[in-house]
Coordinates of N, CA and C and ligand atoms in Angstrom, one line a residue:
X1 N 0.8 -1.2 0.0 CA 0.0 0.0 0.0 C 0.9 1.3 0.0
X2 N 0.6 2.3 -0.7 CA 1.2 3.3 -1.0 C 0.5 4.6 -0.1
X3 N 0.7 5.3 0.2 CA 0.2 6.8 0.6 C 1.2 7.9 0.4
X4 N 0.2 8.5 -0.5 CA 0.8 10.1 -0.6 C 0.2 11.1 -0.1
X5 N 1.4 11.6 0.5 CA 1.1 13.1 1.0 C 1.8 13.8 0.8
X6 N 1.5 15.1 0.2 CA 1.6 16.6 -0.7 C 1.1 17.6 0.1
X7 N 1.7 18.6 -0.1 CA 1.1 20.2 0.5 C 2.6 20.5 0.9
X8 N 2.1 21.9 0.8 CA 3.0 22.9 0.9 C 4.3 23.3 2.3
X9 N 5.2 23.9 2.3 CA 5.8 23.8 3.3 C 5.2 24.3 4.2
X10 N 5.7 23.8 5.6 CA 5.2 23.8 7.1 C 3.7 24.1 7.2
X11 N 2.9 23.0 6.0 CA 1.2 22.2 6.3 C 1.6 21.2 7.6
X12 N 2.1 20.7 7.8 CA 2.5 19.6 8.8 C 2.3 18.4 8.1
X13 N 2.9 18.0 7.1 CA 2.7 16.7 6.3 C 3.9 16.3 6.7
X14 N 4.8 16.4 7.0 CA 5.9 15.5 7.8 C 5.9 15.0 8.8
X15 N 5.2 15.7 9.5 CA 4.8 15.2 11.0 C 3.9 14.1 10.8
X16 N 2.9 14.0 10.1 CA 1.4 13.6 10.0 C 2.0 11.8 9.3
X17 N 2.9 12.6 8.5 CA 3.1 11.3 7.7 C 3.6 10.5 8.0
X18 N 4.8 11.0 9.2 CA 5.8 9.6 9.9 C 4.6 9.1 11.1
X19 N 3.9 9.8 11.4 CA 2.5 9.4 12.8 C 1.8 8.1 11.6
X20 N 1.4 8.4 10.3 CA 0.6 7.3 10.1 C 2.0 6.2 9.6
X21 N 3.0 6.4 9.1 CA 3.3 5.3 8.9 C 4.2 4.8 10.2
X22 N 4.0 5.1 11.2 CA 4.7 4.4 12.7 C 2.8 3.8 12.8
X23 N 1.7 4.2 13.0 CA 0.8 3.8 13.0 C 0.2 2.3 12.3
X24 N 0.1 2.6 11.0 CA 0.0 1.0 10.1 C 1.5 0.8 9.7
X25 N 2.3 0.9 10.5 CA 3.5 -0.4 10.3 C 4.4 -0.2 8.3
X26 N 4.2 1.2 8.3 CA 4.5 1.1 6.7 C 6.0 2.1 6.9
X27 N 6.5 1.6 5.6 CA 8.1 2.8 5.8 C 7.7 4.3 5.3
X28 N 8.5 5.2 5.7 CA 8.3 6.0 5.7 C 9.1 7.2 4.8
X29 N 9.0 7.8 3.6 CA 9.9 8.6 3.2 C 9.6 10.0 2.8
X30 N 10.7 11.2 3.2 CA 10.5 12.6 2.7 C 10.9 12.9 2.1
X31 N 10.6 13.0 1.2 CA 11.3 13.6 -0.2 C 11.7 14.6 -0.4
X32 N 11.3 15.7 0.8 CA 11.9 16.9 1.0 C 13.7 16.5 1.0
X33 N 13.6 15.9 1.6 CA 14.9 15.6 2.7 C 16.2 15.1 1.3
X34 N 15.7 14.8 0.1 CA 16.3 14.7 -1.1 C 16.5 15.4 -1.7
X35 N 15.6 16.2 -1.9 CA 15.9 17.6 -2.2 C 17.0 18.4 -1.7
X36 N 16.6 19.1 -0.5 CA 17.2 19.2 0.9 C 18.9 19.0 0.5
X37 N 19.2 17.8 0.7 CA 20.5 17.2 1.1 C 21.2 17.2 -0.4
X38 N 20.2 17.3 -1.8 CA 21.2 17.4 -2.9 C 21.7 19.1 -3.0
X39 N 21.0 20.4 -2.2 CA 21.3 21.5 -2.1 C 22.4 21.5 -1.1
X40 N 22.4 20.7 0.0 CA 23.1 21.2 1.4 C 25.1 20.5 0.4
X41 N 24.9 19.5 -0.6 CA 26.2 18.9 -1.3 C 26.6 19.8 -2.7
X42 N 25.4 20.9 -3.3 CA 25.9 21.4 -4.0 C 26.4 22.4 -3.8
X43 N 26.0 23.0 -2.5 CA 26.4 24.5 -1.5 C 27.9 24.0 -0.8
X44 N 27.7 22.7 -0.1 CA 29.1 22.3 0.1 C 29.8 22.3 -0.4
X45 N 30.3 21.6 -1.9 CA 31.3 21.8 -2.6 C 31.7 23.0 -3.2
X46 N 30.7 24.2 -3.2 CA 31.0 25.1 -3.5 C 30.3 25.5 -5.1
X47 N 29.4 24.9 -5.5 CA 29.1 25.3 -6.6 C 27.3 25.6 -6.7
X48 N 27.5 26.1 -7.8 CA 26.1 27.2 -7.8 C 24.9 26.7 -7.9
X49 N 24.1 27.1 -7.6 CA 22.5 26.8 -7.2 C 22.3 26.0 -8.5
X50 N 22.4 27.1 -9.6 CA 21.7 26.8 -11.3 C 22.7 26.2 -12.1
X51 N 23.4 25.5 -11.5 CA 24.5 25.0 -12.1 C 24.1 23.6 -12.4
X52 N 23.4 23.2 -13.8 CA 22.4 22.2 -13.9 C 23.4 20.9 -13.1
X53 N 24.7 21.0 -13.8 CA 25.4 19.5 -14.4 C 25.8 19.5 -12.7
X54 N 26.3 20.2 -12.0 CA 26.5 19.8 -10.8 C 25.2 19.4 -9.8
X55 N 24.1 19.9 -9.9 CA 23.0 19.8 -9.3 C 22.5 18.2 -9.6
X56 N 22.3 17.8 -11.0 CA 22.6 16.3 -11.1 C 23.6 15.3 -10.9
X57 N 24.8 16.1 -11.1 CA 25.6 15.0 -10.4 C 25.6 15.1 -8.8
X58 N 25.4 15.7 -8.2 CA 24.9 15.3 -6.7 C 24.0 14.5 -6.4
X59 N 23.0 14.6 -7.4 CA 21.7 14.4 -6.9 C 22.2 12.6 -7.4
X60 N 22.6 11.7 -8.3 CA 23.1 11.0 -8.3 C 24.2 10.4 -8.0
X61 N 24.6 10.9 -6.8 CA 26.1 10.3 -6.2 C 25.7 10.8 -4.3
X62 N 24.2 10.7 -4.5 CA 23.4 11.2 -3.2 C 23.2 9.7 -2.6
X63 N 24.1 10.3 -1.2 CA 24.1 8.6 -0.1 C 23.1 9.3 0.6
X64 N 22.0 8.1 0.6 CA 20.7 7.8 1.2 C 20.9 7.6 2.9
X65 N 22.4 7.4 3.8 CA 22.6 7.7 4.9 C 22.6 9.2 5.3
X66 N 22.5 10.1 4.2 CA 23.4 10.9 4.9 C 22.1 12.0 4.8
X67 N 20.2 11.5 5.1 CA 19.7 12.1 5.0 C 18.8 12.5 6.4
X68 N 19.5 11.7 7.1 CA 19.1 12.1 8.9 C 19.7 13.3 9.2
X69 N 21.0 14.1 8.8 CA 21.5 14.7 8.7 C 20.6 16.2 9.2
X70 N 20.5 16.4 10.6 CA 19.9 17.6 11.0 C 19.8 19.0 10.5
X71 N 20.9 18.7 10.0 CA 21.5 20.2 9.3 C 20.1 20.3 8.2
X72 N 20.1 19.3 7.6 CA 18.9 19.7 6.4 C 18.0 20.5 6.7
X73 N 17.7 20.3 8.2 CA 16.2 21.3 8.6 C 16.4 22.7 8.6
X74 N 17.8 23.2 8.3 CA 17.8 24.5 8.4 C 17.1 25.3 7.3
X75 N 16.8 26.4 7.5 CA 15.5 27.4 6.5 C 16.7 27.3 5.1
X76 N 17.6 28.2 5.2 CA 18.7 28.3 4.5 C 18.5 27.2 3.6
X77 N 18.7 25.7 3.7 CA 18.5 24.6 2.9 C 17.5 24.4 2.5
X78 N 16.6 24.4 2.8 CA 14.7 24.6 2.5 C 14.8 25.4 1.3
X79 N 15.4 26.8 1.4 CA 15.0 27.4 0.5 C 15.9 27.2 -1.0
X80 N 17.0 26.4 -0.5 CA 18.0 26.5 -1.8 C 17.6 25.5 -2.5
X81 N 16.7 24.0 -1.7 CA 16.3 23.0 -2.4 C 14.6 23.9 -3.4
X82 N 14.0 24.6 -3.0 CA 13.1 24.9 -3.5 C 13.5 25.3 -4.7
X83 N 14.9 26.4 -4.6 CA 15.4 26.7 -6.2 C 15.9 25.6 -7.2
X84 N 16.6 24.5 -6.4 CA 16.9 23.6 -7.3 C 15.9 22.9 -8.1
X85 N 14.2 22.5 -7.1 CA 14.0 21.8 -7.3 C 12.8 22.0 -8.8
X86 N 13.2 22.8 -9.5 CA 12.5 23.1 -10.5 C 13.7 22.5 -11.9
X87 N 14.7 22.0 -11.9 CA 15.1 21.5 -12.5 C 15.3 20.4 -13.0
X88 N 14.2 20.1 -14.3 CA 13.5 18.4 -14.5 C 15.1 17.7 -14.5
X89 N 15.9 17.5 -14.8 CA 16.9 16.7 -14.9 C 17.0 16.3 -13.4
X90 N 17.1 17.2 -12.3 CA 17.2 16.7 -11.0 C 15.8 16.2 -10.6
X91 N 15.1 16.5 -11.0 CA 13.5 15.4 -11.2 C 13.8 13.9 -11.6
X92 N 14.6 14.0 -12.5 CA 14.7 12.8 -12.9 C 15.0 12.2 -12.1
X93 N 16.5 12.6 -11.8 CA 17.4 11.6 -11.2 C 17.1 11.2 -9.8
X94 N 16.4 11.9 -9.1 CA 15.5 11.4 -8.0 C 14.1 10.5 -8.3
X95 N 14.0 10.7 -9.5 CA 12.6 9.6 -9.6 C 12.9 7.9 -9.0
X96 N 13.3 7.1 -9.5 CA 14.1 6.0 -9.5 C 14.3 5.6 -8.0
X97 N 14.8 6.4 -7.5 CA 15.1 6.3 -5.4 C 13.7 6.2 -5.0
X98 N 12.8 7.4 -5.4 CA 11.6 7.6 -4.6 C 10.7 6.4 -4.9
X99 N 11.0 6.2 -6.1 CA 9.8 5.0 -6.6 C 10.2 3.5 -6.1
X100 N 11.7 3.3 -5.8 CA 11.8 2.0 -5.9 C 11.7 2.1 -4.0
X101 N 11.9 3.2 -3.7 CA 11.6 3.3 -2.0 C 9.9 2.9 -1.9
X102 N 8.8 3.4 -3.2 CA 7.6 3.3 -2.9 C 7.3 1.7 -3.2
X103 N 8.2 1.0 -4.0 CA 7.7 -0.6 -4.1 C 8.0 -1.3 -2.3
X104 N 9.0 -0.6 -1.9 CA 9.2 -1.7 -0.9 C 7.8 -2.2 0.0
X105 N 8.1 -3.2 0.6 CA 7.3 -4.1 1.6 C 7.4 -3.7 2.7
X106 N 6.4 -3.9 3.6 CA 4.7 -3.6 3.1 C 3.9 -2.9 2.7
X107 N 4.9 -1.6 1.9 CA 4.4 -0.6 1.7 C 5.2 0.9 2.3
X108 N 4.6 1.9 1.9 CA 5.4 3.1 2.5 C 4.5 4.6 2.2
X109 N 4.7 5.7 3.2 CA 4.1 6.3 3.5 C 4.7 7.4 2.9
X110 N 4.6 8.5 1.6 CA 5.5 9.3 1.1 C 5.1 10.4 1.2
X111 N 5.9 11.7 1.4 CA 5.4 12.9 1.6 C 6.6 13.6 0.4
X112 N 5.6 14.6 -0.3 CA 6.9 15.4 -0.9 C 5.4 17.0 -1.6
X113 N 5.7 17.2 -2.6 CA 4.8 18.0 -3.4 C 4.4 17.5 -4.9
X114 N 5.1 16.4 -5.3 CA 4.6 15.7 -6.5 C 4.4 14.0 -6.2
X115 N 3.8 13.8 -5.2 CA 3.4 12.2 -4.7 C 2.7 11.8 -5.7
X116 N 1.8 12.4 -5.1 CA 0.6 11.9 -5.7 C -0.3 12.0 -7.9
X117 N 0.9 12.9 -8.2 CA 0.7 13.3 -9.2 C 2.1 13.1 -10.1
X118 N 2.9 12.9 -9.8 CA 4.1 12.4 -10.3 C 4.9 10.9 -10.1
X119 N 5.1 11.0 -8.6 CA 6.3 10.1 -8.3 C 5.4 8.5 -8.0
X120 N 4.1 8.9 -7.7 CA 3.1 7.3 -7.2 C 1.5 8.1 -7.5
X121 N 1.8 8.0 -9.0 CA -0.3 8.3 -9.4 C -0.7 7.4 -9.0
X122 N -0.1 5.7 -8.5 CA -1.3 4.9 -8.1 C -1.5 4.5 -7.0
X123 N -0.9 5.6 -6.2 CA -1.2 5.2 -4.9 C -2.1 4.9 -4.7
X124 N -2.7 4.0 -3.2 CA -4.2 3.9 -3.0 C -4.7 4.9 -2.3
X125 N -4.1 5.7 -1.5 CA -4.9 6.9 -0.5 C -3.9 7.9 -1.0
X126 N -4.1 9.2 -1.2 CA -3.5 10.5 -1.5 C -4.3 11.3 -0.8
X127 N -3.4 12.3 -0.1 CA -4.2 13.2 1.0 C -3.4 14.8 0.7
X128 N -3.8 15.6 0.7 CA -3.2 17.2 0.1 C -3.5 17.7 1.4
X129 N -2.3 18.1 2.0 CA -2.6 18.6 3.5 C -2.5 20.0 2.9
X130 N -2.6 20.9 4.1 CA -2.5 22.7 4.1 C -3.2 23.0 5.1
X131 N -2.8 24.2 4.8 CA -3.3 25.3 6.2 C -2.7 26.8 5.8
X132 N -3.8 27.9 5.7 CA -3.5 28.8 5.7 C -2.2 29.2 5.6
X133 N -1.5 30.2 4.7 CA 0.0 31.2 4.7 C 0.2 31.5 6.0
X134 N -0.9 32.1 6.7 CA -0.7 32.5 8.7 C -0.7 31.7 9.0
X135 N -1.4 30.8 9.4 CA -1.2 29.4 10.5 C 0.4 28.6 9.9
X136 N 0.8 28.6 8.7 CA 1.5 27.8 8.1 C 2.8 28.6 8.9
X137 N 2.9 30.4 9.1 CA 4.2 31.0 9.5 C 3.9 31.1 10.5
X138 N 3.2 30.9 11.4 CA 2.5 30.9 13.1 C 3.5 29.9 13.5
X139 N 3.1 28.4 13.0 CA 3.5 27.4 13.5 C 5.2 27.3 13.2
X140 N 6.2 27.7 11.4 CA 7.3 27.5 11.3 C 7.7 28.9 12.0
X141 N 7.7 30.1 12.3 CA 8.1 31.1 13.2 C 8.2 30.5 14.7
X142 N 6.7 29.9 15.4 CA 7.3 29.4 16.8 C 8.4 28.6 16.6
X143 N 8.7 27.7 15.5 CA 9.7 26.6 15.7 C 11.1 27.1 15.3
X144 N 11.0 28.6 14.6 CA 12.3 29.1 14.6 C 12.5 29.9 15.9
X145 N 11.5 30.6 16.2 CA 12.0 31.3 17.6 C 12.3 30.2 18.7
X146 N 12.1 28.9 18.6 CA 12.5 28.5 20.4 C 13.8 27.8 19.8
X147 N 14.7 27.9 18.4 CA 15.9 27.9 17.7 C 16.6 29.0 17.7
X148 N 16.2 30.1 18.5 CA 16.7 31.2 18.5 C 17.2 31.6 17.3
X149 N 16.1 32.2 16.7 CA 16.3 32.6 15.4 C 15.6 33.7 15.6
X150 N 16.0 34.8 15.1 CA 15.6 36.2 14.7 C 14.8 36.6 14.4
X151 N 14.3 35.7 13.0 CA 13.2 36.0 12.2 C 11.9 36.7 12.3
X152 N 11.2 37.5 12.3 CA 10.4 38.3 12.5 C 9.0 37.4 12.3
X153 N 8.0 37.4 12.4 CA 6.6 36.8 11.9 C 6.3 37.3 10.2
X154 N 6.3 38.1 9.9 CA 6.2 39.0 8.5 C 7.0 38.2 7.6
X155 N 8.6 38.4 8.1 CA 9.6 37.9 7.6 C 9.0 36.0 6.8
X156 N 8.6 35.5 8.0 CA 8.5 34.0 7.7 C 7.3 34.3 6.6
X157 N 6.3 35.0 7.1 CA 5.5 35.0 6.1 C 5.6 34.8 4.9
X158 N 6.4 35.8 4.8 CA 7.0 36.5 3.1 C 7.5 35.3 2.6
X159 N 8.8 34.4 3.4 CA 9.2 33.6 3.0 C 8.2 32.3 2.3
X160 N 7.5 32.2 3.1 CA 6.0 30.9 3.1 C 5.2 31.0 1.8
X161 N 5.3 32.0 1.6 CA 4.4 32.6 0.1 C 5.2 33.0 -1.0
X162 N 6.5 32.9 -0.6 CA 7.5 32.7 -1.5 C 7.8 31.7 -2.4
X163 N 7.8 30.8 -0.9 CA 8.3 29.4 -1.3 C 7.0 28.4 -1.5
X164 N 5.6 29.0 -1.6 CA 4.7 28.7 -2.0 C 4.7 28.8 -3.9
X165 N 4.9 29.9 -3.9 CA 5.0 30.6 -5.9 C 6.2 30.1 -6.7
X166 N 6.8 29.7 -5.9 CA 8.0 29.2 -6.3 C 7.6 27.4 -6.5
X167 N 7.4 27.1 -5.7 CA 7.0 25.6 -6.0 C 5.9 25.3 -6.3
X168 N 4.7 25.9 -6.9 CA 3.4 26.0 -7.2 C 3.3 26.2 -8.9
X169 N 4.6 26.8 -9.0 CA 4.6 27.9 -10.4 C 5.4 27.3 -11.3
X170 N 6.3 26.2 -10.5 CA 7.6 26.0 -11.7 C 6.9 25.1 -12.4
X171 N 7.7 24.9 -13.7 CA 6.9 23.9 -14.9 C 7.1 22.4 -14.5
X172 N 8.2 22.1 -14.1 CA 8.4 20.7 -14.0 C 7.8 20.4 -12.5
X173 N 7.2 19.2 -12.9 CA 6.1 18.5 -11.4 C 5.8 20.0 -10.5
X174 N 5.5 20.8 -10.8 CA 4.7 21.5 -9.8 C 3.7 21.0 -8.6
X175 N 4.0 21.3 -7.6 CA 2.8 21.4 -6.1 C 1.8 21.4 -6.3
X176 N 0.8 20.3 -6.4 CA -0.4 20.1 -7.3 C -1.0 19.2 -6.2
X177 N -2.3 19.8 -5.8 CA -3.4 19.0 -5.9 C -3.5 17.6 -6.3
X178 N -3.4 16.3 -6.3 CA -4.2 15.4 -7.5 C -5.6 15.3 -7.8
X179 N -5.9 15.1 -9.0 CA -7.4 15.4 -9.3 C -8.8 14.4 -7.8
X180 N -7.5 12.9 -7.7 CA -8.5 12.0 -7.0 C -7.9 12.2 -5.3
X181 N -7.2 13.3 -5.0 CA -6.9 13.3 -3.5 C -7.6 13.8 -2.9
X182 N -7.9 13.4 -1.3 CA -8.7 14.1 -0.9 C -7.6 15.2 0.1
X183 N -8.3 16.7 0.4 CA -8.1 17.7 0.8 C -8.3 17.8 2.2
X184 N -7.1 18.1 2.9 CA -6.8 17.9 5.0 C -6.7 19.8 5.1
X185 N -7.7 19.9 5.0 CA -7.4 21.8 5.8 C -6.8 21.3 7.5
X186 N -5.6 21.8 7.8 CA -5.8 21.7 9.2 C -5.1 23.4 10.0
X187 N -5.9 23.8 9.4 CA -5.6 25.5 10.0 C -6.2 25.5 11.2
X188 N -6.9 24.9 11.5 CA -7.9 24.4 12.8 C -7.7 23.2 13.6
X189 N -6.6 22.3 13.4 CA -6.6 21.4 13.4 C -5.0 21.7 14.4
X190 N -5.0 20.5 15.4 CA -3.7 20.1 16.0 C -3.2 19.0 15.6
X191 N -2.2 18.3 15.8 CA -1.1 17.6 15.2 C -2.0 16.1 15.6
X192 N -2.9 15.8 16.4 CA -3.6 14.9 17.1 C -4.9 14.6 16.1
X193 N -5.8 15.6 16.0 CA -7.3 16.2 15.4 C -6.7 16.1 13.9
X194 N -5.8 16.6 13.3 CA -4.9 16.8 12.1 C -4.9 14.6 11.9
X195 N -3.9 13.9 12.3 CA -3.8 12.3 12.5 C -5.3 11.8 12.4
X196 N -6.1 12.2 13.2 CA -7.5 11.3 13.3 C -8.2 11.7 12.3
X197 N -8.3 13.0 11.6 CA -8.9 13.0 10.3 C -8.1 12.2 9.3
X198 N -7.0 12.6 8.8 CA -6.1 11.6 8.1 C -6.5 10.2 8.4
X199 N -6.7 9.7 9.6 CA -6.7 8.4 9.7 C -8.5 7.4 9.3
X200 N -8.7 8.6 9.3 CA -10.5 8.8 8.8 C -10.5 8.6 7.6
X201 N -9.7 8.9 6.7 CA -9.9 9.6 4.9 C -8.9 7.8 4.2
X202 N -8.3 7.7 5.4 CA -7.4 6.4 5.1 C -8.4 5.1 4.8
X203 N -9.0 4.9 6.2 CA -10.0 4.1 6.3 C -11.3 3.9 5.4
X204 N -11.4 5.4 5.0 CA -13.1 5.4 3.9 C -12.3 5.3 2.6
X205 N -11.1 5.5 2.5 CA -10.6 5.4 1.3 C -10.3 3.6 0.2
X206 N -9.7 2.8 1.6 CA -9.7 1.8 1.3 C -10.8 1.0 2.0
X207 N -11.5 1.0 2.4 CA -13.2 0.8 2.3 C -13.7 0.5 1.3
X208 N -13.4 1.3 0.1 CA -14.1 2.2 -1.1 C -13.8 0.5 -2.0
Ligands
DC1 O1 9.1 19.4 2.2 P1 10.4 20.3 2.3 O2 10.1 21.7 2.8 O3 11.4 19.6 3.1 O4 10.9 20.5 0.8 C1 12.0 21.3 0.5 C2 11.8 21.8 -1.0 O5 12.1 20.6 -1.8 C3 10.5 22.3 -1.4 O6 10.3 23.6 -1.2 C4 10.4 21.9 -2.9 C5 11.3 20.6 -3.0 N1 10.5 19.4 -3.1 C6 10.0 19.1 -4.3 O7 10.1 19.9 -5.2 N2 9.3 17.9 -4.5 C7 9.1 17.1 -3.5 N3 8.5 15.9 -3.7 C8 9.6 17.4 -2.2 C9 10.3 18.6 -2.0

């Protein structure tokens, strides 16, 4: 069994996603975090964001250990993978990882922004999380302030809606809706209330 989960940065689809696959027993993968780590190796070595041929060759000579790597979580890398990630060649070269991660046994639980419409159209359950541009910099602002980070509320905002247009807009696999996913508003919703609807949409889904 397959599950995708899509939506935009700091919807809580990372959180949500490793809860349901510690939940039904399924593995778990972020796709962010591939992104992520092929920016934090091309920033490393020193070479440039738009620099196609280096951005692929990382992204294929990318060790799948080295993606616990905390550092990833920093905003800084968030934002550099968002630039990268409009570059279909590094689309490519990550397809192959994500997909052969989505055959394994018993299944696995995937979160990125082209799950469900790119990387596993056949999943059985696809779920499009979100929440509000405010709730979305509410919740990534608290998590930078108790990191003692600077950042202003506005500031994140700006960033959020940034990196919304930015990954919504680019041509290659764009942040998409799928036509057959169902839609998790949880602007209202806690990390708990957020899980039990998910776990709701899971259940009626394979029901169906
Ligand atoms: O989910 P995240 O914030 O860790 O992702 C970081 C960036 O990586 C995101 O802004 C766009 C890119 N990304 C992508 O293009 N496709 C995915 N499936 C996952 C992430």
């Amino acid at each position: 069994m397959i599950i995708a989960i899509d939506g935009p940065a700091a919807s809580g689809k990372g959180t949500l996603a490793r809860k349901i696959a510690e939940h039904l027993g399924l593995h778990y993968l972020d796709t962010g975090s591939l992104y992520r780590a092929v920016a934090r190796d091309v920033l490393a070595r020193g070479y440039r964001l738009d620099d196609t041929w280096a951005v692929v060759a990382m992204a294929r000579s990318l060790d799948s250990a080295s993606l616990d790597d905390g550092g990833l979580r920093e905003p800084g890398i968030g934002e550099a993978a968002s630039r990268i990630a409009g570059i279909p060649q590094l689309r490519a070269a990550l397809l192959k990882y994500q997909r052969e991660f989505a055959a394994r046994l018993p299944g696995a639980v995937i979160d990125g922004r082209d799950i469900g419409t790119v990387v596993c159209p056949n999943a059985s359950v696809k779920i499009f999380v979100t929440a509000t541009p405010e709730e979305r910099a509410r919740r990534r602002f608290l998590e930078r302030q108790a990191c003692g980070d600077a950042a202003t509320f506005e500031e994140t905002l700006q960033l959020i809606r940034d990196r919304d247009a930015r990954d919504a807009g680019r041509e290659s696999a764009p942040m998409r809706r799928a036509d057959d996913a169902d839609l998790l508003d949880t602007t209202e919703m806690d990390i708990e209330a957020a899980f039990d609807a998910a776990v709701g949409l899971i259940k009626r889904k394979i029901s169906q």
